[in-house]
Structures are given as structure tokens and as C-alpha cells.
Amino acid sequence: MVRKASIHGEYVIIGVEHQSTFDEKMIFRILNYDTTIYINQVESKQEVYPVGSFVFYTGDKEWKSPETLKETLKNIPPEMEPYINDWRIPVVELKTMDARKLTNQRLKEVVEISQSMFAGNYDDLRNNRKIETESFMMAATFTRTKIKREDLPEGDEINMCEAMDRLFQRFENQGIEKGKSDTLKDLLKVKLGTLSRPLEKQLTNTSLEKLNELTLNIFNVTNEEDVLKIIN
């Protein structure tokens, strides 16, 4: 994402690269972005504005990739080191950034919710305040948290306490389903001797209602086809 911005009356061009995973060669991509923007400005005979690019990193592990060009290059001869131009990429990590410094309320909420999700601290989210539903979903996307829009209360705004209560109930139901499917897999392996990978995967995604039906008919099962007839 590239934006032209005015800061204290002076124009700058800001580039933002979103990364959710490490990239050891990120410095070369940023270098390419920045030089391309400079070259385009020169070739269009426009005034050349300063370019600043940074990486917005939303991974759950600390960023450990090189942040300067010289860190990436290997075996620079000491005699040449002063003549090798360096390039740096500032990395802003969603997991550790200071939300208190943000003046935009919506962005601040997204960061705070994301950090609670990263930490698995859902109790911090259970407070009696309203936020925009899209802010919550954005945080879920950044943190790769499996929350669907239909899991939340209806409306453009949600009460966080109510939303978390509904999510906890869904997580509890999912836990029941997982426990039931794992138990049935073990029983079927004992009864049939083995269980194919496709069937194991299908049992994992089978509804609790169908799993209960399979449990009631477990003694009538003689092969995998019998299982498929029940759960399908």
C-alpha cells in the first residue's frame, strides 16, 4: 500500500508492506519498492518527495529476519564496507506495538483486541463496552483466529461481554464435538482394525448430531462404508 501524506505541510510518500510470516529477503523487496517510486518520480519530471517504507508484521512470533541490507549481505570485504550503501526496513509488530500511542480509536481497538487474542487472554476482552463489529473481525483476521461473522451478535456494533459469552459457548460446543469424534475414532480403530485418513478427516468435521447417531449404531458397523452411510 502506498500513500502520499502531508506532515507539517511537507509531502512524503509512505509505503506499507503487510507480512504475516518471515521473509529473509524482505529488505530487497522494500529496496525495490522505494527505488521504483523514486525512479517514477524522476521520470515523470515531478518534484521528488522522500519515500519511507515499513513492514506491518502480524505474525505471532517475534520478527527475526534481517532489517538492514548489510545484515543480509554476506562476506563484505572490510575495505569495501564503507562504500556499500545500506538500506533499512522499520518493522512494526502488531503483537508488541504500543496501542496507547494511537490516536485513531478504531485502530487502537483493533490493536488491543489483536494483542489479547495473541496472548489467548480472552478474559481481557470480556468488558462491558461497545466496539465496531468490523474492528473485531479485523483483529480476528490479523491473528488468524477462527471466528465467523455469524458467531457474533447482529449489528454494526457489538457488546464485548455478550460477544465473548457467545464465543465461549461455541468453543465449548466444539470441544464436545472434538472429544466425541476422537473417542469414536479410537472405537472404530478397535472394531475395524484400521481407519483411513479420509474417514478420520471426515469424522473430525462431522456434526455432533451425526456423531451421536454413529455412537448409537457403533455395534452395527462392519466396515467404513457403514460409517459413511450413517454420517452422510
PDB file of N, CA and C in Angstrom, residues 46-111:
ATOM      1  N   GLN A  46       8.413  15.102 -11.961  1.00  0.00           N
ATOM      2  CA  GLN A  46       7.743  15.705 -10.816  1.00  0.00           C
ATOM      3  C   GLN A  46       8.768  16.040  -9.755  1.00  0.00           C
ATOM      4  N   GLU A  47       8.309  16.797  -8.761  1.00  0.00           N
ATOM      5  CA  GLU A  47       9.179  17.020  -7.611  1.00  0.00           C
ATOM      6  C   GLU A  47       9.385  15.676  -6.918  1.00  0.00           C
ATOM      7  N   VAL A  48      10.599  15.412  -6.506  1.00  0.00           N
ATOM      8  CA  VAL A  48      10.911  14.129  -5.880  1.00  0.00           C
ATOM      9  C   VAL A  48      10.685  14.231  -4.372  1.00  0.00           C
ATOM     10  N   TYR A  49       9.682  13.507  -3.900  1.00  0.00           N
ATOM     11  CA  TYR A  49       9.361  13.511  -2.472  1.00  0.00           C
ATOM     12  C   TYR A  49      10.070  12.348  -1.776  1.00  0.00           C
ATOM     13  N   PRO A  50      10.407  12.510  -0.505  1.00  0.00           N
ATOM     14  CA  PRO A  50      11.038  11.407   0.244  1.00  0.00           C
ATOM     15  C   PRO A  50      10.096  10.223   0.390  1.00  0.00           C
ATOM     16  N   VAL A  51      10.690   9.046   0.370  1.00  0.00           N
ATOM     17  CA  VAL A  51       9.913   7.807   0.466  1.00  0.00           C
ATOM     18  C   VAL A  51      10.317   7.068   1.746  1.00  0.00           C
ATOM     19  N   GLY A  52       9.316   6.675   2.511  1.00  0.00           N
ATOM     20  CA  GLY A  52       9.573   5.885   3.718  1.00  0.00           C
ATOM     21  C   GLY A  52       8.684   4.653   3.722  1.00  0.00           C
ATOM     22  N   SER A  53       9.298   3.479   3.815  1.00  0.00           N
ATOM     23  CA  SER A  53       8.525   2.229   3.802  1.00  0.00           C
ATOM     24  C   SER A  53       8.761   1.455   5.090  1.00  0.00           C
ATOM     25  N   PHE A  54       7.734   0.748   5.519  1.00  0.00           N
ATOM     26  CA  PHE A  54       7.915  -0.115   6.683  1.00  0.00           C
ATOM     27  C   PHE A  54       7.065  -1.370   6.530  1.00  0.00           C
ATOM     28  N   VAL A  55       7.393  -2.370   7.315  1.00  0.00           N
ATOM     29  CA  VAL A  55       6.672  -3.637   7.312  1.00  0.00           C
ATOM     30  C   VAL A  55       5.724  -3.659   8.506  1.00  0.00           C
ATOM     31  N   PHE A  56       4.461  -3.914   8.224  1.00  0.00           N
ATOM     32  CA  PHE A  56       3.474  -4.115   9.282  1.00  0.00           C
ATOM     33  C   PHE A  56       3.340  -5.618   9.448  1.00  0.00           C
ATOM     34  N   TYR A  57       3.897  -6.141  10.552  1.00  0.00           N
ATOM     35  CA  TYR A  57       4.012  -7.583  10.756  1.00  0.00           C
ATOM     36  C   TYR A  57       2.964  -8.071  11.748  1.00  0.00           C
ATOM     37  N   THR A  58       2.135  -9.043  11.317  1.00  0.00           N
ATOM     38  CA  THR A  58       1.051  -9.542  12.162  1.00  0.00           C
ATOM     39  C   THR A  58       1.241 -11.014  12.536  1.00  0.00           C
ATOM     40  N   GLY A  59       2.470 -11.504  12.467  1.00  0.00           N
ATOM     41  CA  GLY A  59       2.726 -12.885  12.880  1.00  0.00           C
ATOM     42  C   GLY A  59       2.721 -13.007  14.390  1.00  0.00           C
ATOM     43  N   ASP A  60       2.584 -14.251  14.891  1.00  0.00           N
ATOM     44  CA  ASP A  60       2.536 -14.441  16.340  1.00  0.00           C
ATOM     45  C   ASP A  60       3.911 -14.690  16.948  1.00  0.00           C
ATOM     46  N   LYS A  61       4.934 -14.823  16.102  1.00  0.00           N
ATOM     47  CA  LYS A  61       6.304 -14.992  16.597  1.00  0.00           C
ATOM     48  C   LYS A  61       7.103 -13.714  16.351  1.00  0.00           C
ATOM     49  N   GLU A  62       8.112 -13.497  17.179  1.00  0.00           N
ATOM     50  CA  GLU A  62       8.917 -12.280  17.054  1.00  0.00           C
ATOM     51  C   GLU A  62       9.618 -12.235  15.700  1.00  0.00           C
ATOM     52  N   TRP A  63       9.629 -11.043  15.085  1.00  0.00           N
ATOM     53  CA  TRP A  63      10.294 -10.870  13.793  1.00  0.00           C
ATOM     54  C   TRP A  63      11.802 -11.013  13.985  1.00  0.00           C
ATOM     55  N   LYS A  64      12.406 -11.929  13.236  1.00  0.00           N
ATOM     56  CA  LYS A  64      13.842 -12.167  13.390  1.00  0.00           C
ATOM     57  C   LYS A  64      14.596 -12.043  12.076  1.00  0.00           C
ATOM     58  N   SER A  65      13.901 -11.663  11.025  1.00  0.00           N
ATOM     59  CA  SER A  65      14.564 -11.509   9.738  1.00  0.00           C
ATOM     60  C   SER A  65      15.414 -10.241   9.728  1.00  0.00           C
ATOM     61  N   PRO A  66      16.453 -10.194   8.877  1.00  0.00           N
ATOM     62  CA  PRO A  66      17.314  -9.004   8.819  1.00  0.00           C
ATOM     63  C   PRO A  66      16.527  -7.742   8.505  1.00  0.00           C
ATOM     64  N   GLU A  67      16.914  -6.639   9.150  1.00  0.00           N
ATOM     65  CA  GLU A  67      16.210  -5.372   8.946  1.00  0.00           C
ATOM     66  C   GLU A  67      17.079  -4.337   8.216  1.00  0.00           C
ATOM     67  N   THR A  68      18.295  -4.737   7.835  1.00  0.00           N
ATOM     68  CA  THR A  68      19.138  -3.850   7.027  1.00  0.00           C
ATOM     69  C   THR A  68      19.740  -4.657   5.876  1.00  0.00           C
ATOM     70  N   LEU A  69      20.127  -3.930   4.831  1.00  0.00           N
ATOM     71  CA  LEU A  69      20.725  -4.590   3.669  1.00  0.00           C
ATOM     72  C   LEU A  69      22.039  -5.266   4.046  1.00  0.00           C
ATOM     73  N   LYS A  70      22.871  -4.584   4.835  1.00  0.00           N
ATOM     74  CA  LYS A  70      24.182  -5.143   5.192  1.00  0.00           C
ATOM     75  C   LYS A  70      24.054  -6.392   6.054  1.00  0.00           C
ATOM     76  N   GLU A  71      22.989  -6.485   6.832  1.00  0.00           N
ATOM     77  CA  GLU A  71      22.763  -7.703   7.611  1.00  0.00           C
ATOM     78  C   GLU A  71      22.484  -8.888   6.699  1.00  0.00           C
ATOM     79  N   THR A  72      21.888  -8.613   5.547  1.00  0.00           N
ATOM     80  CA  THR A  72      21.520  -9.673   4.610  1.00  0.00           C
ATOM     81  C   THR A  72      22.719 -10.116   3.783  1.00  0.00           C
ATOM     82  N   LEU A  73      23.581  -9.170   3.429  1.00  0.00           N
ATOM     83  CA  LEU A  73      24.741  -9.483   2.592  1.00  0.00           C
ATOM     84  C   LEU A  73      25.796 -10.234   3.402  1.00  0.00           C
ATOM     85  N   LYS A  74      26.435 -11.189   2.782  1.00  0.00           N
ATOM     86  CA  LYS A  74      27.446 -11.999   3.454  1.00  0.00           C
ATOM     87  C   LYS A  74      28.843 -11.658   2.925  1.00  0.00           C
ATOM     88  N   ASN A  75      29.803 -11.744   3.810  1.00  0.00           N
ATOM     89  CA  ASN A  75      31.221 -11.634   3.440  1.00  0.00           C
ATOM     90  C   ASN A  75      31.560 -10.342   2.709  1.00  0.00           C
ATOM     91  N   ILE A  76      31.190  -9.209   3.301  1.00  0.00           N
ATOM     92  CA  ILE A  76      31.593  -7.918   2.722  1.00  0.00           C
ATOM     93  C   ILE A  76      33.054  -7.686   3.085  1.00  0.00           C
ATOM     94  N   PRO A  77      33.942  -7.486   2.104  1.00  0.00           N
ATOM     95  CA  PRO A  77      35.350  -7.217   2.422  1.00  0.00           C
ATOM     96  C   PRO A  77      35.466  -5.944   3.261  1.00  0.00           C
ATOM     97  N   PRO A  78      36.254  -5.953   4.312  1.00  0.00           N
ATOM     98  CA  PRO A  78      36.376  -4.779   5.182  1.00  0.00           C
ATOM     99  C   PRO A  78      36.742  -3.511   4.415  1.00  0.00           C
ATOM    100  N   GLU A  79      37.558  -3.660   3.348  1.00  0.00           N
ATOM    101  CA  GLU A  79      37.972  -2.498   2.577  1.00  0.00           C
ATOM    102  C   GLU A  79      36.800  -1.863   1.836  1.00  0.00           C
ATOM    103  N   MET A  80      35.794  -2.672   1.508  1.00  0.00           N
ATOM    104  CA  MET A  80      34.658  -2.174   0.738  1.00  0.00           C
ATOM    105  C   MET A  80      33.477  -1.753   1.605  1.00  0.00           C
ATOM    106  N   GLU A  81      33.487  -2.174   2.856  1.00  0.00           N
ATOM    107  CA  GLU A  81      32.332  -1.947   3.724  1.00  0.00           C
ATOM    108  C   GLU A  81      31.894  -0.485   3.778  1.00  0.00           C
ATOM    109  N   PRO A  82      32.801   0.497   3.866  1.00  0.00           N
ATOM    110  CA  PRO A  82      32.356   1.890   3.919  1.00  0.00           C
ATOM    111  C   PRO A  82      31.675   2.362   2.634  1.00  0.00           C
ATOM    112  N   TYR A  83      31.893   1.635   1.525  1.00  0.00           N
ATOM    113  CA  TYR A  83      31.354   2.075   0.239  1.00  0.00           C
ATOM    114  C   TYR A  83      30.060   1.352  -0.148  1.00  0.00           C
ATOM    115  N   ILE A  84      29.656   0.414   0.666  1.00  0.00           N
ATOM    116  CA  ILE A  84      28.408  -0.317   0.395  1.00  0.00           C
ATOM    117  C   ILE A  84      27.259   0.444   1.040  1.00  0.00           C
ATOM    118  N   ASN A  85      26.361   0.967   0.211  1.00  0.00           N
ATOM    119  CA  ASN A  85      25.208   1.689   0.749  1.00  0.00           C
ATOM    120  C   ASN A  85      24.290   0.737   1.507  1.00  0.00           C
ATOM    121  N   ASP A  86      23.802   1.195   2.629  1.00  0.00           N
ATOM    122  CA  ASP A  86      22.904   0.364   3.422  1.00  0.00           C
ATOM    123  C   ASP A  86      21.451   0.785   3.194  1.00  0.00           C
ATOM    124  N   TRP A  87      20.545  -0.073   3.563  1.00  0.00           N
ATOM    125  CA  TRP A  87      19.105   0.216   3.454  1.00  0.00           C
ATOM    126  C   TRP A  87      18.430  -0.452   4.640  1.00  0.00           C
ATOM    127  N   ARG A  88      17.478   0.224   5.223  1.00  0.00           N
ATOM    128  CA  ARG A  88      16.858  -0.296   6.435  1.00  0.00           C
ATOM    129  C   ARG A  88      15.354  -0.408   6.266  1.00  0.00           C
ATOM    130  N   ILE A  89      14.767  -1.436   6.876  1.00  0.00           N
ATOM    131  CA  ILE A  89      13.303  -1.555   6.893  1.00  0.00           C
ATOM    132  C   ILE A  89      12.815  -1.513   8.345  1.00  0.00           C
ATOM    133  N   PRO A  90      12.071  -0.469   8.702  1.00  0.00           N
ATOM    134  CA  PRO A  90      11.450  -0.469  10.027  1.00  0.00           C
ATOM    135  C   PRO A  90      10.349  -1.521  10.063  1.00  0.00           C
ATOM    136  N   VAL A  91      10.286  -2.289  11.124  1.00  0.00           N
ATOM    137  CA  VAL A  91       9.261  -3.325  11.286  1.00  0.00           C
ATOM    138  C   VAL A  91       8.367  -2.959  12.468  1.00  0.00           C
ATOM    139  N   VAL A  92       7.077  -2.823  12.197  1.00  0.00           N
ATOM    140  CA  VAL A  92       6.098  -2.553  13.249  1.00  0.00           C
ATOM    141  C   VAL A  92       5.353  -3.854  13.527  1.00  0.00           C
ATOM    142  N   GLU A  93       5.500  -4.369  14.740  1.00  0.00           N
ATOM    143  CA  GLU A  93       4.889  -5.650  15.086  1.00  0.00           C
ATOM    144  C   GLU A  93       3.561  -5.427  15.805  1.00  0.00           C
ATOM    145  N   LEU A  94       2.504  -5.992  15.247  1.00  0.00           N
ATOM    146  CA  LEU A  94       1.180  -5.862  15.847  1.00  0.00           C
ATOM    147  C   LEU A  94       1.157  -6.399  17.269  1.00  0.00           C
ATOM    148  N   LYS A  95       1.881  -7.472  17.506  1.00  0.00           N
ATOM    149  CA  LYS A  95       1.840  -8.151  18.804  1.00  0.00           C
ATOM    150  C   LYS A  95       2.441  -7.317  19.928  1.00  0.00           C
ATOM    151  N   THR A  96       3.391  -6.435  19.588  1.00  0.00           N
ATOM    152  CA  THR A  96       4.105  -5.710  20.645  1.00  0.00           C
ATOM    153  C   THR A  96       3.977  -4.188  20.551  1.00  0.00           C
ATOM    154  N   MET A  97       3.298  -3.662  19.518  1.00  0.00           N
ATOM    155  CA  MET A  97       3.231  -2.209  19.374  1.00  0.00           C
ATOM    156  C   MET A  97       2.432  -1.591  20.525  1.00  0.00           C
ATOM    157  N   ASP A  98       2.745  -0.340  20.835  1.00  0.00           N
ATOM    158  CA  ASP A  98       2.113   0.363  21.952  1.00  0.00           C
ATOM    159  C   ASP A  98       0.822   1.014  21.478  1.00  0.00           C
ATOM    160  N   ALA A  99      -0.316   0.416  21.834  1.00  0.00           N
ATOM    161  CA  ALA A  99      -1.612   0.926  21.385  1.00  0.00           C
ATOM    162  C   ALA A  99      -1.918   2.299  21.966  1.00  0.00           C
ATOM    163  N   ARG A 100      -1.279   2.648  23.082  1.00  0.00           N
ATOM    164  CA  ARG A 100      -1.554   3.938  23.728  1.00  0.00           C
ATOM    165  C   ARG A 100      -1.115   5.119  22.863  1.00  0.00           C
ATOM    166  N   LYS A 101      -0.212   4.865  21.924  1.00  0.00           N
ATOM    167  CA  LYS A 101       0.293   5.942  21.073  1.00  0.00           C
ATOM    168  C   LYS A 101      -0.621   6.225  19.889  1.00  0.00           C
ATOM    169  N   LEU A 102      -1.635   5.385  19.701  1.00  0.00           N
ATOM    170  CA  LEU A 102      -2.522   5.535  18.548  1.00  0.00           C
ATOM    171  C   LEU A 102      -3.630   6.533  18.864  1.00  0.00           C
ATOM    172  N   THR A 103      -3.844   7.466  17.956  1.00  0.00           N
ATOM    173  CA  THR A 103      -4.888   8.474  18.162  1.00  0.00           C
ATOM    174  C   THR A 103      -6.206   8.084  17.513  1.00  0.00           C
ATOM    175  N   ASN A 104      -6.170   7.183  16.535  1.00  0.00           N
ATOM    176  CA  ASN A 104      -7.392   6.718  15.885  1.00  0.00           C
ATOM    177  C   ASN A 104      -8.030   5.636  16.765  1.00  0.00           C
ATOM    178  N   GLN A 105      -9.235   5.888  17.248  1.00  0.00           N
ATOM    179  CA  GLN A 105      -9.871   4.980  18.204  1.00  0.00           C
ATOM    180  C   GLN A 105     -10.117   3.599  17.620  1.00  0.00           C
ATOM    181  N   ARG A 106     -10.564   3.541  16.357  1.00  0.00           N
ATOM    182  CA  ARG A 106     -10.841   2.237  15.752  1.00  0.00           C
ATOM    183  C   ARG A 106      -9.570   1.413  15.622  1.00  0.00           C
ATOM    184  N   LEU A 107      -8.490   2.045  15.170  1.00  0.00           N
ATOM    185  CA  LEU A 107      -7.222   1.334  15.024  1.00  0.00           C
ATOM    186  C   LEU A 107      -6.713   0.872  16.388  1.00  0.00           C
ATOM    187  N   LYS A 108      -6.893   1.719  17.391  1.00  0.00           N
ATOM    188  CA  LYS A 108      -6.474   1.357  18.747  1.00  0.00           C
ATOM    189  C   LYS A 108      -7.213   0.124  19.229  1.00  0.00           C
ATOM    190  N   GLU A 109      -8.522   0.049  18.954  1.00  0.00           N
ATOM    191  CA  GLU A 109      -9.318  -1.108  19.362  1.00  0.00           C
ATOM    192  C   GLU A 109      -8.844  -2.375  18.653  1.00  0.00           C
ATOM    193  N   VAL A 110      -8.558  -2.264  17.359  1.00  0.00           N
ATOM    194  CA  VAL A 110      -8.092  -3.424  16.595  1.00  0.00           C
ATOM    195  C   VAL A 110      -6.793  -3.966  17.197  1.00  0.00           C
ATOM    196  N   VAL A 111      -5.876  -3.066  17.532  1.00  0.00           N
ATOM    197  CA  VAL A 111      -4.589  -3.475  18.094  1.00  0.00           C
ATOM    198  C   VAL A 111      -4.785  -4.121  19.463  1.00  0.00           C
TER     199      VAL A 111
END
